[in-house]
Short mmCIF file of C-alpha atoms in Angstrom, two decimals:
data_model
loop_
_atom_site.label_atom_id
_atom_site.label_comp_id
_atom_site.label_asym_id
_atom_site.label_seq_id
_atom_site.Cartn_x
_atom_site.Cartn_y
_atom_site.Cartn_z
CA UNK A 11 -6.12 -24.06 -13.22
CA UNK A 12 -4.37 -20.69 -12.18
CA UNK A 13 -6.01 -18.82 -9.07
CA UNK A 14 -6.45 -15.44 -11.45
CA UNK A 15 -6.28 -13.26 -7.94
CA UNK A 16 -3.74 -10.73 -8.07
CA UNK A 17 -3.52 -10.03 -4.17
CA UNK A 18 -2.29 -6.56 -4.94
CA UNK A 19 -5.86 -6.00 -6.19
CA UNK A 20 -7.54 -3.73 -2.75
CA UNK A 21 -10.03 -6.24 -2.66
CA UNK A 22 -7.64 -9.31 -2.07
CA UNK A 23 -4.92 -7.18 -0.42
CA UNK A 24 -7.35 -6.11 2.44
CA UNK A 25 -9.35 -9.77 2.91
CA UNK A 26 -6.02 -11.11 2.84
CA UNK A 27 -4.10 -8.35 5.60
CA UNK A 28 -7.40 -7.00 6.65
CA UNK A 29 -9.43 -9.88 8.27
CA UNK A 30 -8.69 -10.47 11.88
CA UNK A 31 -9.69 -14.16 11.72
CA UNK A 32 -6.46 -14.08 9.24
CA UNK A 33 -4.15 -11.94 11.42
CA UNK A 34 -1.63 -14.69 11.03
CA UNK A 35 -1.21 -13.75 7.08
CA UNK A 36 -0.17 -10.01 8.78
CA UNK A 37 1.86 -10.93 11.17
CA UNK A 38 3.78 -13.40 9.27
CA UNK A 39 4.17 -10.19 6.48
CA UNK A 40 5.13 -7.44 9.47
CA UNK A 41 7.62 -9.91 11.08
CA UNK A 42 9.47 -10.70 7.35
CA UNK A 43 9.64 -6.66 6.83
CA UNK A 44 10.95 -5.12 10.08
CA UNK A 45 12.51 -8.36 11.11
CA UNK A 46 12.82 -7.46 15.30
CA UNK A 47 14.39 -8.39 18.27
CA UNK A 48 11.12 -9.27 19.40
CA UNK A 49 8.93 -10.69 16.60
CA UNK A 50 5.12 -9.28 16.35
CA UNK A 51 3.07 -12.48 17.88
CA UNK A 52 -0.40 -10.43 18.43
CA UNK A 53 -2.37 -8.00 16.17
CA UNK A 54 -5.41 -5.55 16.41
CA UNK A 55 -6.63 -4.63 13.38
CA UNK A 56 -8.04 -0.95 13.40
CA UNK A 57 -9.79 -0.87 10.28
CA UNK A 58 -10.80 -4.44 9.40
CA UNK A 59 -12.22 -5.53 6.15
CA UNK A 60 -15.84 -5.20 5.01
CA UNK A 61 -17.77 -5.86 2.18
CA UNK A 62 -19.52 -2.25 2.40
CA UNK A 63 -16.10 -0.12 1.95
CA UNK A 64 -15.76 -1.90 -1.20
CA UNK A 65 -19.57 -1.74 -2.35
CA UNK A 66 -20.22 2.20 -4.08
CA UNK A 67 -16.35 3.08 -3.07
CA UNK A 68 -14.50 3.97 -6.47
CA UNK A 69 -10.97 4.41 -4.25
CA UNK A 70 -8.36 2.36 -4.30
CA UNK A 71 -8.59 0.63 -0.65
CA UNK A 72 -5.38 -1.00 0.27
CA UNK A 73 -3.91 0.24 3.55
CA UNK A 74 -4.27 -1.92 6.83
CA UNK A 75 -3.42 0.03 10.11
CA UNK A 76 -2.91 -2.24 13.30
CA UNK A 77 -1.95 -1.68 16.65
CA UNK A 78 0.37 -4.90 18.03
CA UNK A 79 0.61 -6.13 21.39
CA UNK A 80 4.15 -4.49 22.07
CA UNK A 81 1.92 -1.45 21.49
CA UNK A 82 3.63 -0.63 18.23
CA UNK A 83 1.14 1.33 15.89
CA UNK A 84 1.45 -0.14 11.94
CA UNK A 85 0.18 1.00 8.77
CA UNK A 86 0.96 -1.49 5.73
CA UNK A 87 -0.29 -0.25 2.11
CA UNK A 88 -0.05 -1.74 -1.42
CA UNK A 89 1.00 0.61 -3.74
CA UNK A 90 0.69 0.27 -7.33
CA UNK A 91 0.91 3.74 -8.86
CA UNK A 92 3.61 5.87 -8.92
CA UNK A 93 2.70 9.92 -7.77
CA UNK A 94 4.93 13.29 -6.64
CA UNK A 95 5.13 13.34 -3.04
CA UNK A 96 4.47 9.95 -1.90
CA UNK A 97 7.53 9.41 0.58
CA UNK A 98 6.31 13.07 2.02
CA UNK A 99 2.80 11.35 2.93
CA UNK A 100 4.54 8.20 4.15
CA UNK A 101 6.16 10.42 6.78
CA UNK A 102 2.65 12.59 7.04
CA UNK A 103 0.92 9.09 7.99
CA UNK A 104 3.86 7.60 10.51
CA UNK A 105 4.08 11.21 11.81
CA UNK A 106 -0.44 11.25 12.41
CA UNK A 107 -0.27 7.57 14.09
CA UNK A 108 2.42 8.66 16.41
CA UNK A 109 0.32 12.33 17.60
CA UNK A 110 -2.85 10.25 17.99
CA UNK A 111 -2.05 7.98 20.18
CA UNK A 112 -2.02 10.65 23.07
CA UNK A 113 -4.87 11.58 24.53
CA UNK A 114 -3.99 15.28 25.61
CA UNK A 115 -2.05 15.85 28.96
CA UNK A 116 -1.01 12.14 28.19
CA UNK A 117 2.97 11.41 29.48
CA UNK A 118 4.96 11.53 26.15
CA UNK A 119 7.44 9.19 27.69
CA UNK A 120 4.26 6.48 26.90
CA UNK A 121 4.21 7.14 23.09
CA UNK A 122 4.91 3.87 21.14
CA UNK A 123 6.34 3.67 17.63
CA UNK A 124 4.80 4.63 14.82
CA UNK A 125 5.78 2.66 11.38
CA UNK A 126 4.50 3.18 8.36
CA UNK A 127 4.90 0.51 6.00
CA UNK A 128 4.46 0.83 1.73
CA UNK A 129 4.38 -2.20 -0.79
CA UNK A 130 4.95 -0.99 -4.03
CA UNK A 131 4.76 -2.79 -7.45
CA UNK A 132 7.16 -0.57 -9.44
CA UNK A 133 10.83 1.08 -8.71
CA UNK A 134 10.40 4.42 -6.53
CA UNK A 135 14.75 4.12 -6.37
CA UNK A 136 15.56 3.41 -9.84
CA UNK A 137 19.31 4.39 -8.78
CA UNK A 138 19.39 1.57 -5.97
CA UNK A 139 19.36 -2.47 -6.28
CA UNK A 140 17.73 -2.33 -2.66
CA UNK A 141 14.42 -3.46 -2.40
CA UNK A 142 13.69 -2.62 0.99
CA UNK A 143 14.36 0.70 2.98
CA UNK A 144 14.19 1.52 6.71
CA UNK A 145 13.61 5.17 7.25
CA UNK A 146 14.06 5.64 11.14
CA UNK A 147 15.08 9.60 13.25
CA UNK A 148 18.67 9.02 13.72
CA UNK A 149 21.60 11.15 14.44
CA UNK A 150 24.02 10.72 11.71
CA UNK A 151 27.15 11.38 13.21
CA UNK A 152 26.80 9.34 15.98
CA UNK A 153 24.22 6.35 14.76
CA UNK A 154 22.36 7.02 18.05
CA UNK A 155 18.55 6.56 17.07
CA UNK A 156 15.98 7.44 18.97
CA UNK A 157 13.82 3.77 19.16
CA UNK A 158 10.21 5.07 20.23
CA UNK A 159 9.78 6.98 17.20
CA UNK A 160 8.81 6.78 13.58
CA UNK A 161 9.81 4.69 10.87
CA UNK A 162 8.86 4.42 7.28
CA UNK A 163 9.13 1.59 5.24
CA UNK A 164 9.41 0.75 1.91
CA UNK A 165 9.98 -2.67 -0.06
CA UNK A 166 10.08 -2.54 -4.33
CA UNK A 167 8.33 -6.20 -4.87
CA UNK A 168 9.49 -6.27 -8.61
CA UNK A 169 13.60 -6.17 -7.08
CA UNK A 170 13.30 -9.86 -5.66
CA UNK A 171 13.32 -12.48 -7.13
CA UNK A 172 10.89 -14.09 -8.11
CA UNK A 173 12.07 -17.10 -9.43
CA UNK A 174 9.76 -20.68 -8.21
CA UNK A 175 12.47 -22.47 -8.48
CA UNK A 176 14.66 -20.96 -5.74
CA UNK A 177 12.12 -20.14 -3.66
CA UNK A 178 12.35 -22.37 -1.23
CA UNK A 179 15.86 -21.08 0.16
CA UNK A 180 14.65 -17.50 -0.24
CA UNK A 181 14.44 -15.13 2.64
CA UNK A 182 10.48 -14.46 4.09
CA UNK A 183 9.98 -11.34 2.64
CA UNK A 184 11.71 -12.06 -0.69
CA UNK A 185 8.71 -15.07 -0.68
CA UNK A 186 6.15 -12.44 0.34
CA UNK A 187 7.01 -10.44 -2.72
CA UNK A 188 6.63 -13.66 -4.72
CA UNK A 189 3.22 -14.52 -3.65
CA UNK A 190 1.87 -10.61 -4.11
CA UNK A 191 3.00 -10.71 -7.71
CA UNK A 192 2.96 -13.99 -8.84
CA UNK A 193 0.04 -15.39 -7.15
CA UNK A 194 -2.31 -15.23 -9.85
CA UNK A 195 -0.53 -17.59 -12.26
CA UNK A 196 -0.41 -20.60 -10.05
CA UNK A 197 -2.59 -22.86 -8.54
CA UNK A 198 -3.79 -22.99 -5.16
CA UNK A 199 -1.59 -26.34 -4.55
CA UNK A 200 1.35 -25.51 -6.54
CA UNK A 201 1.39 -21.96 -3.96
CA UNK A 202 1.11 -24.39 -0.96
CA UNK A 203 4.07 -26.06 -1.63
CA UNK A 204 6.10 -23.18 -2.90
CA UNK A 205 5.42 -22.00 0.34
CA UNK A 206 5.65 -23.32 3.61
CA UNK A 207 4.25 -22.09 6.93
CA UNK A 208 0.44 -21.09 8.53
CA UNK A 209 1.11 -17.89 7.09
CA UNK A 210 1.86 -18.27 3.49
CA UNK A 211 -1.26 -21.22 4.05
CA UNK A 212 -3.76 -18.65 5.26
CA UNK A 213 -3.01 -16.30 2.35
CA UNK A 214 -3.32 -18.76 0.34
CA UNK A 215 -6.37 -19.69 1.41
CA UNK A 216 -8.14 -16.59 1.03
CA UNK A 217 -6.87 -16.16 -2.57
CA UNK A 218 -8.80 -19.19 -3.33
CA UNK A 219 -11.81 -18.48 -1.58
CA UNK A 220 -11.72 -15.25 -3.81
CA UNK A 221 -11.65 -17.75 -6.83
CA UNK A 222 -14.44 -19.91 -5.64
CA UNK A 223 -16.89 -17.73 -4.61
CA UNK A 224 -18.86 -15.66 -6.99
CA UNK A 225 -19.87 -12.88 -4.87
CA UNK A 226 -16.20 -12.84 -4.17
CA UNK A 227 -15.11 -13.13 -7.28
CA UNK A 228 -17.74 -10.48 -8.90
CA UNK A 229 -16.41 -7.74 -6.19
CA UNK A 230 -12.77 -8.42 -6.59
CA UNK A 231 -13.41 -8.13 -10.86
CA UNK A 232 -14.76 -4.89 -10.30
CA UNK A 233 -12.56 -3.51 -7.90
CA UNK A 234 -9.14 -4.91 -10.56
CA UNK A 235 -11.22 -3.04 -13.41
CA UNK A 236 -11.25 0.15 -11.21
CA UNK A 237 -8.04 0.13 -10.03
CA UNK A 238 -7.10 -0.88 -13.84
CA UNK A 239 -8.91 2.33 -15.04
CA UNK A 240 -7.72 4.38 -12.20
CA UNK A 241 -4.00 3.80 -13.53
CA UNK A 242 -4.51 3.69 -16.87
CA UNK A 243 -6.16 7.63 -16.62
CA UNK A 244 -2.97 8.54 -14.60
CA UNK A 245 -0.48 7.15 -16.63
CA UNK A 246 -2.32 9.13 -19.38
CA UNK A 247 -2.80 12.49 -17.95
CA UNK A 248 1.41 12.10 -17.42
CA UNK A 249 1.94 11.18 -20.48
CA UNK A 250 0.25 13.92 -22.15
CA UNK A 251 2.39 16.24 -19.73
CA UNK A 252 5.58 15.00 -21.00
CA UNK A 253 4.37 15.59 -24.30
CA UNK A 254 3.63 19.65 -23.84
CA UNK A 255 6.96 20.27 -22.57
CA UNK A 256 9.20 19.72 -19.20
CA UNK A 257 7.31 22.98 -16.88
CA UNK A 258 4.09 23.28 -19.08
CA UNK A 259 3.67 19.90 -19.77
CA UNK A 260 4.04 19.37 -15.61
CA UNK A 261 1.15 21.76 -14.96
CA UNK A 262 -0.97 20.32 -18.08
CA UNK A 263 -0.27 16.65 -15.90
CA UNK A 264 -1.49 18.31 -12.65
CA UNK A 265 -4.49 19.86 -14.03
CA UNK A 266 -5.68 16.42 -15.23
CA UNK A 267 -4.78 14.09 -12.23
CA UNK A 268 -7.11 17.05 -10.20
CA UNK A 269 -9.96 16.17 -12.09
CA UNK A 270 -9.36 12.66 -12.48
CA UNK A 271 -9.23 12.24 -8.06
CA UNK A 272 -12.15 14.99 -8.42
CA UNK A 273 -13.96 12.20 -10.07
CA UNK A 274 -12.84 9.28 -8.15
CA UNK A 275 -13.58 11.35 -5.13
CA UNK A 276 -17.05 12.06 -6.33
CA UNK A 277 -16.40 15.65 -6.19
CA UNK A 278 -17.07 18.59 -8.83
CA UNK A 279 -14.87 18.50 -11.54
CA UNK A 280 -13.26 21.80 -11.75
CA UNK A 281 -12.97 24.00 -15.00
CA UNK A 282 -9.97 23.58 -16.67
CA UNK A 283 -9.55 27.05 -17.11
CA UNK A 284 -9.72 27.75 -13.23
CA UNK A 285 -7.14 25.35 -12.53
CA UNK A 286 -4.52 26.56 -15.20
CA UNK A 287 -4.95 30.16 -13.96
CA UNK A 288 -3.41 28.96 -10.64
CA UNK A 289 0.28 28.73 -9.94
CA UNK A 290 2.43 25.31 -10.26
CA UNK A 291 2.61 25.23 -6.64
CA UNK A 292 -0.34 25.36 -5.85
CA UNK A 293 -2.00 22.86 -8.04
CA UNK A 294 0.95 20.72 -6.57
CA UNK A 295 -0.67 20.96 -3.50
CA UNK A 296 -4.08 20.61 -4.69
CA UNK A 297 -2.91 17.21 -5.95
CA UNK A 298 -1.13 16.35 -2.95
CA UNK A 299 -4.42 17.30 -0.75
CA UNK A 300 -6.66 14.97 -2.59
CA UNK A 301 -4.34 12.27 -2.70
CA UNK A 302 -4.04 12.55 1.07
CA UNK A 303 -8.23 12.69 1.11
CA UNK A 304 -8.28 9.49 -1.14
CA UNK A 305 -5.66 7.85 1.54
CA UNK A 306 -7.28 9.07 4.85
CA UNK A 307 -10.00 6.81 5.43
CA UNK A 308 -11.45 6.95 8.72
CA UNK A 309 -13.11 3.30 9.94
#
């Protein structure tokens, strides 16, 4: 019988990425995404999973931030809604890890690099067949890069792929993308040999713990219904947008994602009326700023 776990669900994502007794699932994902001279072999994971953050917490928790033993500071995120100004808070969160690293009067020559890494289950570059981009500080006349500094990431799952049968001559990260989004239709054997390697087989593993366990398995139902209903009152508020017209139909789109992260954030909902009295940039921001609050979740 099929596992039924989507590992892009925050529940899975974060047991899966998030538990240090699993760190080998992580590493094996970090090392098929940045692919370095010298491979991550050690991981400390700065905001490890716990039952509680999932318990009365109506966000969407999939981000695991790390610190490895080259002292390389990592955030890796599942992504699976589209928003405005997403690559701009990719940069915000590379550009926060690499500033708090040093304590003040600290030598800046000790700063490590900051990466910033985003899984996403949709197209962000419709215009582009590549799946992953490396966004690194780089001169571009003369390629010279400067190596101790930030880097986002991002890799479009749904461009591998994701085809069993060639799997097995696929490159890591193309079999990462598999497992993310295919996961749920197979069976916990059938995974194990589509995928070789203590890695893939400690994913694996916690996908079907997930299955087996009812407490497990009652958690990770309600956290796929909220992130379910969390999209599906996005997609609408956009939708109704495009509907009013190109500008209005913008701010009409922007006045209802506010209230809809106003509610997931447990905050008062704000009139209607207030927020269409202010100007398109400035409900922008208002939706950028509680995107950003939904995202920044202290440990």
């Amino acid at each position: 019988m099929p596992l039924g776990i989507r590992p892009t669900v925050d529940f899975a994502f974060k047991k899966i990425f998030g538990s240090p007794k699993n760190s080998i699932a992580l590493i094996g994902l970090l090392n098929a995404i940045l692919r370095l001279e010298h491979p991550v072999v050690q991981v400390e994971i700065l905001n490890p999973f716990s039952y509680q953050e999932f318990e009365d917490n109506k966000l969407v928790v999939l981000d695991v931030r790390c610190r490895d033993s080259a002292g390389r500071c990592l955030n890796v995120e599942m992504q699976v809604s589209a928003y405005p100004g997403l690559m701009e808070r990719l940069v915000y969160y590379a550009c926060s890890m690499y500033v708090d690293q040093l304590a003040a009067g600290s030598n800046y020559a000790n700063a490590s690099p900051a990466i910033s890494i985003c899984l996403l289950s949709h197209r962000i570059f419709p215009d582009s067949d590549l799946a992953h981009h490396r966004f690194a500080l780089i001169d571009e006349p003369s390629g010279r890069r400067i190596e101790k500094g930030i880097e986002v990431h991002t890799v479009e799952l749904t461009k591998y792929n994701l085809d069993a049968g060639t799997l097995r001559e696929a490159e890591p990260l193309e079999q990462w993308a598999f497992l993310l989004l295919r996961a749920q239709d197979f069976e916990a054997a059938e995974l194990r040999e589509l995928l070789a390697g203590a890695a893939f087989q400690s994913a694996i593993d916690v996908l079907e713990v997930i299955s087996a366990k009812t407490e497990d398995k009652d958690m990770y139902d309600q956290r796929e219904k909220a992130q379910r209903d969390y999209q599906w009152a996005l997609s609408g508020a956009r939708e109704e947008g495009r509907e009013e017209g190109r500008e209005e139909g913008e701010k009409s789109a922007n006045i209802n994602t506010v209230r809809i992260l106003e509610d997931v954030l447990d905050l008062p909902i704000s009139d209607v009326d207030k927020l269409a009295a202010m100007d398109s940039n400035s409900l922008t921001s208002l939706v950028a700023e509680l995107q950003e609050r939904i995202r920044d979740r202290k440990s």
